Amino acid sequence: MRKRQLLWLIPATLIAAAATLAWQLSHPPGLAAVQSLFWQKAAPAGSPLKVSFLGVATVLLDDGETALLTDGFFSRPDKMTVFLRKVSPDTQAIADGLQRARITLAGATGSKLAAIIPLHSHYDHAMDAPEVAKLTGAVLMGSSSTLMVGKGWGLDDKQIQQAELRKPYRFGRFTVTLFPALHTPTGFTGGVIESPLVPPVRATDYKEGQSYAMVVEHDGHTLLITGTAGFVPGALQGVKADVVLLGIGAMGPRSAEHKLAYWNETVAAVGAKRVIPIHWDDFWIPSTLPMQPMPKPLDDFDASMAFLQNQGATQGVDIRMPAAWTPMDLWEDLRR
């Protein structure tokens, strides 16, 4: 009798677990608790440097003459495609994203997009980058894995440049230096893309490659951008940055010790005065819809934000949420 009861309990437990997972995935945490933290004002026309958050870890930096872009991810395939099918760049979504962000296409007048730099080579960072490079004339710069993504999309070798760690690269008035980082410790960490990756392929075929912490200097101001909530101990020693765009993807479920170490190795290490979380949004939702946090159990946005707000309050660091698709002057009230 007991054996029969146990056999009945197993499928019942699995069904309950599946129902719970389905409910969590369809009920993401809201943004009401952090609404007061959102950046309120678009950058004035004369701002020396405008920074726009375009979702996930895609960030546009524009000084009116030269522009830089991290990742350039606009396709955002839905979860069923990612889990059960194959992924490929959505060329229409990419074109629409570039237009919405007012990124200048090749041959048009305006700020020239000089480089697109994926912070690592997962699909939600590097998949669209070669198409963005084709449309804008920008150089695709990154790891050997990112180069394989570019080659697989047929990008001209003249537009592909392998990055060297800790080497300063000059683009107009920007200086970009890439430091080693690691992906948040999840099941998607690690791996290298060893041959040209020709989509459509499985999302998991986009291996991490080398992850970067990207330091951008511009006319006396310094910005650090991290694309994931992992780190290499001591990698940023001696680096200073006023503002950190802090990748918090999958940080929420990590231990308190990991969160604190990540803060210390990024925010505290560079002496930042302001932290703006990125890579918190659900990247299975089209960018035409309002951003919302990644649902549990894949992440825990509330836990991440509670940690950041506590650290900010105790260490005097301003925690702000980014305005989506809106140019921000992140130094406006730090210059005083």
PDB file of C-alpha atoms in Angstrom, residues 47-173:
ATOM      1  CA  SER A  47      25.482  66.977 -22.804  1.00  0.00           C
ATOM      2  CA  PRO A  48      29.092  65.983 -23.538  1.00  0.00           C
ATOM      3  CA  LEU A  49      28.307  62.280 -23.298  1.00  0.00           C
ATOM      4  CA  LYS A  50      24.942  60.537 -23.557  1.00  0.00           C
ATOM      5  CA  VAL A  51      24.432  56.973 -22.358  1.00  0.00           C
ATOM      6  CA  SER A  52      21.374  54.928 -23.341  1.00  0.00           C
ATOM      7  CA  PHE A  53      20.285  51.576 -21.902  1.00  0.00           C
ATOM      8  CA  LEU A  54      18.698  49.471 -24.667  1.00  0.00           C
ATOM      9  CA  GLY A  55      18.006  46.301 -22.691  1.00  0.00           C
ATOM     10  CA  VAL A  56      20.023  43.350 -21.353  1.00  0.00           C
ATOM     11  CA  ALA A  57      23.647  44.621 -21.499  1.00  0.00           C
ATOM     12  CA  THR A  58      23.263  46.683 -24.666  1.00  0.00           C
ATOM     13  CA  VAL A  59      24.468  50.202 -23.931  1.00  0.00           C
ATOM     14  CA  LEU A  60      24.971  53.070 -26.374  1.00  0.00           C
ATOM     15  CA  LEU A  61      27.521  55.796 -25.663  1.00  0.00           C
ATOM     16  CA  ASP A  62      27.431  58.883 -27.888  1.00  0.00           C
ATOM     17  CA  ASP A  63      29.326  62.182 -27.648  1.00  0.00           C
ATOM     18  CA  GLY A  64      27.826  63.707 -30.778  1.00  0.00           C
ATOM     19  CA  GLU A  65      30.765  62.724 -32.966  1.00  0.00           C
ATOM     20  CA  THR A  66      31.564  59.125 -32.113  1.00  0.00           C
ATOM     21  CA  ALA A  67      29.401  56.350 -30.705  1.00  0.00           C
ATOM     22  CA  LEU A  68      30.156  52.987 -29.112  1.00  0.00           C
ATOM     23  CA  LEU A  69      27.809  50.072 -28.463  1.00  0.00           C
ATOM     24  CA  THR A  70      28.096  47.092 -26.179  1.00  0.00           C
ATOM     25  CA  ASP A  71      26.490  43.838 -27.385  1.00  0.00           C
ATOM     26  CA  GLY A  72      23.852  45.281 -29.724  1.00  0.00           C
ATOM     27  CA  PHE A  73      21.232  42.643 -28.921  1.00  0.00           C
ATOM     28  CA  PHE A  74      17.788  43.439 -30.353  1.00  0.00           C
ATOM     29  CA  SER A  75      16.344  40.109 -31.610  1.00  0.00           C
ATOM     30  CA  ARG A  76      15.146  38.838 -28.215  1.00  0.00           C
ATOM     31  CA  PRO A  77      13.673  35.461 -29.335  1.00  0.00           C
ATOM     32  CA  ASP A  78      10.950  34.106 -27.038  1.00  0.00           C
ATOM     33  CA  LYS A  79      11.583  31.437 -24.414  1.00  0.00           C
ATOM     34  CA  MET A  80      10.045  28.587 -26.462  1.00  0.00           C
ATOM     35  CA  THR A  81      12.418  29.326 -29.334  1.00  0.00           C
ATOM     36  CA  VAL A  82      15.401  29.548 -27.007  1.00  0.00           C
ATOM     37  CA  PHE A  83      14.629  26.332 -25.137  1.00  0.00           C
ATOM     38  CA  LEU A  84      13.153  24.137 -27.879  1.00  0.00           C
ATOM     39  CA  ARG A  85      14.194  25.507 -31.271  1.00  0.00           C
ATOM     40  CA  LYS A  86      17.126  27.299 -32.859  1.00  0.00           C
ATOM     41  CA  VAL A  87      17.971  30.998 -32.747  1.00  0.00           C
ATOM     42  CA  SER A  88      19.083  33.402 -35.427  1.00  0.00           C
ATOM     43  CA  PRO A  89      19.378  37.201 -35.696  1.00  0.00           C
ATOM     44  CA  ASP A  90      16.050  38.887 -36.443  1.00  0.00           C
ATOM     45  CA  THR A  91      17.193  41.378 -39.068  1.00  0.00           C
ATOM     46  CA  GLN A  92      13.977  43.399 -38.889  1.00  0.00           C
ATOM     47  CA  ALA A  93      14.160  43.702 -35.104  1.00  0.00           C
ATOM     48  CA  ILE A  94      17.795  44.771 -35.408  1.00  0.00           C
ATOM     49  CA  ALA A  95      16.995  47.419 -38.018  1.00  0.00           C
ATOM     50  CA  ASP A  96      14.083  48.681 -35.911  1.00  0.00           C
ATOM     51  CA  GLY A  97      16.265  48.775 -32.795  1.00  0.00           C
ATOM     52  CA  LEU A  98      18.969  50.805 -34.510  1.00  0.00           C
ATOM     53  CA  GLN A  99      16.374  53.262 -35.793  1.00  0.00           C
ATOM     54  CA  ARG A 100      14.737  53.609 -32.394  1.00  0.00           C
ATOM     55  CA  ALA A 101      18.105  54.220 -30.721  1.00  0.00           C
ATOM     56  CA  ARG A 102      19.006  56.707 -33.468  1.00  0.00           C
ATOM     57  CA  ILE A 103      22.180  54.851 -34.301  1.00  0.00           C
ATOM     58  CA  THR A 104      23.617  56.133 -37.570  1.00  0.00           C
ATOM     59  CA  LEU A 105      23.731  53.661 -40.425  1.00  0.00           C
ATOM     60  CA  ALA A 106      26.707  53.361 -42.763  1.00  0.00           C
ATOM     61  CA  GLY A 107      26.854  56.305 -45.168  1.00  0.00           C
ATOM     62  CA  ALA A 108      24.379  58.471 -43.252  1.00  0.00           C
ATOM     63  CA  THR A 109      25.234  61.673 -41.396  1.00  0.00           C
ATOM     64  CA  GLY A 110      25.474  61.743 -37.610  1.00  0.00           C
ATOM     65  CA  SER A 111      27.613  60.216 -34.879  1.00  0.00           C
ATOM     66  CA  LYS A 112      29.594  57.357 -36.400  1.00  0.00           C
ATOM     67  CA  LEU A 113      29.256  54.048 -34.584  1.00  0.00           C
ATOM     68  CA  ALA A 114      32.949  53.222 -34.334  1.00  0.00           C
ATOM     69  CA  ALA A 115      32.807  49.877 -32.540  1.00  0.00           C
ATOM     70  CA  ILE A 116      30.432  47.278 -31.207  1.00  0.00           C
ATOM     71  CA  ILE A 117      31.879  45.283 -28.320  1.00  0.00           C
ATOM     72  CA  PRO A 118      30.060  42.191 -26.987  1.00  0.00           C
ATOM     73  CA  LEU A 119      30.907  41.755 -23.300  1.00  0.00           C
ATOM     74  CA  HIS A 120      30.895  37.986 -23.845  1.00  0.00           C
ATOM     75  CA  SER A 121      29.648  35.639 -26.545  1.00  0.00           C
ATOM     76  CA  HIS A 122      26.325  34.238 -25.319  1.00  0.00           C
ATOM     77  CA  TYR A 123      23.470  34.726 -27.778  1.00  0.00           C
ATOM     78  CA  ASP A 124      21.905  37.551 -25.748  1.00  0.00           C
ATOM     79  CA  HIS A 125      25.154  39.504 -26.088  1.00  0.00           C
ATOM     80  CA  ALA A 126      26.883  38.602 -29.357  1.00  0.00           C
ATOM     81  CA  MET A 127      24.316  37.068 -31.719  1.00  0.00           C
ATOM     82  CA  ASP A 128      23.157  40.318 -33.351  1.00  0.00           C
ATOM     83  CA  ALA A 129      26.483  42.153 -33.251  1.00  0.00           C
ATOM     84  CA  PRO A 130      27.715  41.163 -36.745  1.00  0.00           C
ATOM     85  CA  GLU A 131      24.487  42.383 -38.368  1.00  0.00           C
ATOM     86  CA  VAL A 132      24.739  45.645 -36.438  1.00  0.00           C
ATOM     87  CA  ALA A 133      28.312  45.995 -37.711  1.00  0.00           C
ATOM     88  CA  LYS A 134      27.167  45.352 -41.294  1.00  0.00           C
ATOM     89  CA  LEU A 135      24.443  47.982 -41.109  1.00  0.00           C
ATOM     90  CA  THR A 136      26.527  50.661 -39.417  1.00  0.00           C
ATOM     91  CA  GLY A 137      30.044  50.059 -40.698  1.00  0.00           C
ATOM     92  CA  ALA A 138      31.288  49.643 -37.122  1.00  0.00           C
ATOM     93  CA  VAL A 139      34.153  47.364 -36.157  1.00  0.00           C
ATOM     94  CA  LEU A 140      33.133  44.214 -34.276  1.00  0.00           C
ATOM     95  CA  MET A 141      35.669  43.897 -31.484  1.00  0.00           C
ATOM     96  CA  GLY A 142      35.839  41.125 -28.933  1.00  0.00           C
ATOM     97  CA  SER A 143      37.103  37.682 -28.025  1.00  0.00           C
ATOM     98  CA  SER A 144      38.053  34.861 -30.375  1.00  0.00           C
ATOM     99  CA  SER A 145      34.560  33.427 -29.759  1.00  0.00           C
ATOM    100  CA  THR A 146      32.922  36.701 -30.803  1.00  0.00           C
ATOM    101  CA  LEU A 147      35.079  36.688 -33.927  1.00  0.00           C
ATOM    102  CA  MET A 148      33.666  33.245 -34.776  1.00  0.00           C
ATOM    103  CA  VAL A 149      30.151  34.690 -34.448  1.00  0.00           C
ATOM    104  CA  GLY A 150      31.118  37.463 -36.869  1.00  0.00           C
ATOM    105  CA  LYS A 151      32.675  35.072 -39.366  1.00  0.00           C
ATOM    106  CA  GLY A 152      29.644  32.795 -39.207  1.00  0.00           C
ATOM    107  CA  TRP A 153      27.418  35.713 -40.208  1.00  0.00           C
ATOM    108  CA  GLY A 154      29.707  36.550 -43.139  1.00  0.00           C
ATOM    109  CA  LEU A 155      31.047  39.800 -41.751  1.00  0.00           C
ATOM    110  CA  ASP A 156      34.039  41.121 -43.691  1.00  0.00           C
ATOM    111  CA  ASP A 157      37.351  40.408 -41.961  1.00  0.00           C
ATOM    112  CA  LYS A 158      38.181  44.123 -42.229  1.00  0.00           C
ATOM    113  CA  GLN A 159      35.371  44.786 -39.726  1.00  0.00           C
ATOM    114  CA  ILE A 160      36.509  42.176 -37.200  1.00  0.00           C
ATOM    115  CA  GLN A 161      39.141  42.867 -34.554  1.00  0.00           C
ATOM    116  CA  GLN A 162      40.231  40.576 -31.752  1.00  0.00           C
ATOM    117  CA  ALA A 163      40.605  42.493 -28.495  1.00  0.00           C
ATOM    118  CA  GLU A 164      43.582  42.325 -26.185  1.00  0.00           C
ATOM    119  CA  LEU A 165      43.043  42.481 -22.452  1.00  0.00           C
ATOM    120  CA  ARG A 166      44.196  45.657 -20.673  1.00  0.00           C
ATOM    121  CA  LYS A 167      45.147  47.362 -23.947  1.00  0.00           C
ATOM    122  CA  PRO A 168      43.665  50.879 -24.372  1.00  0.00           C
ATOM    123  CA  TYR A 169      41.779  51.389 -27.647  1.00  0.00           C
ATOM    124  CA  ARG A 170      41.039  54.886 -28.908  1.00  0.00           C
ATOM    125  CA  PHE A 171      37.784  55.742 -30.717  1.00  0.00           C
ATOM    126  CA  GLY A 172      37.422  59.482 -31.223  1.00  0.00           C
ATOM    127  CA  ARG A 173      37.532  60.976 -27.699  1.00  0.00           C
TER     128      ARG A 173
END
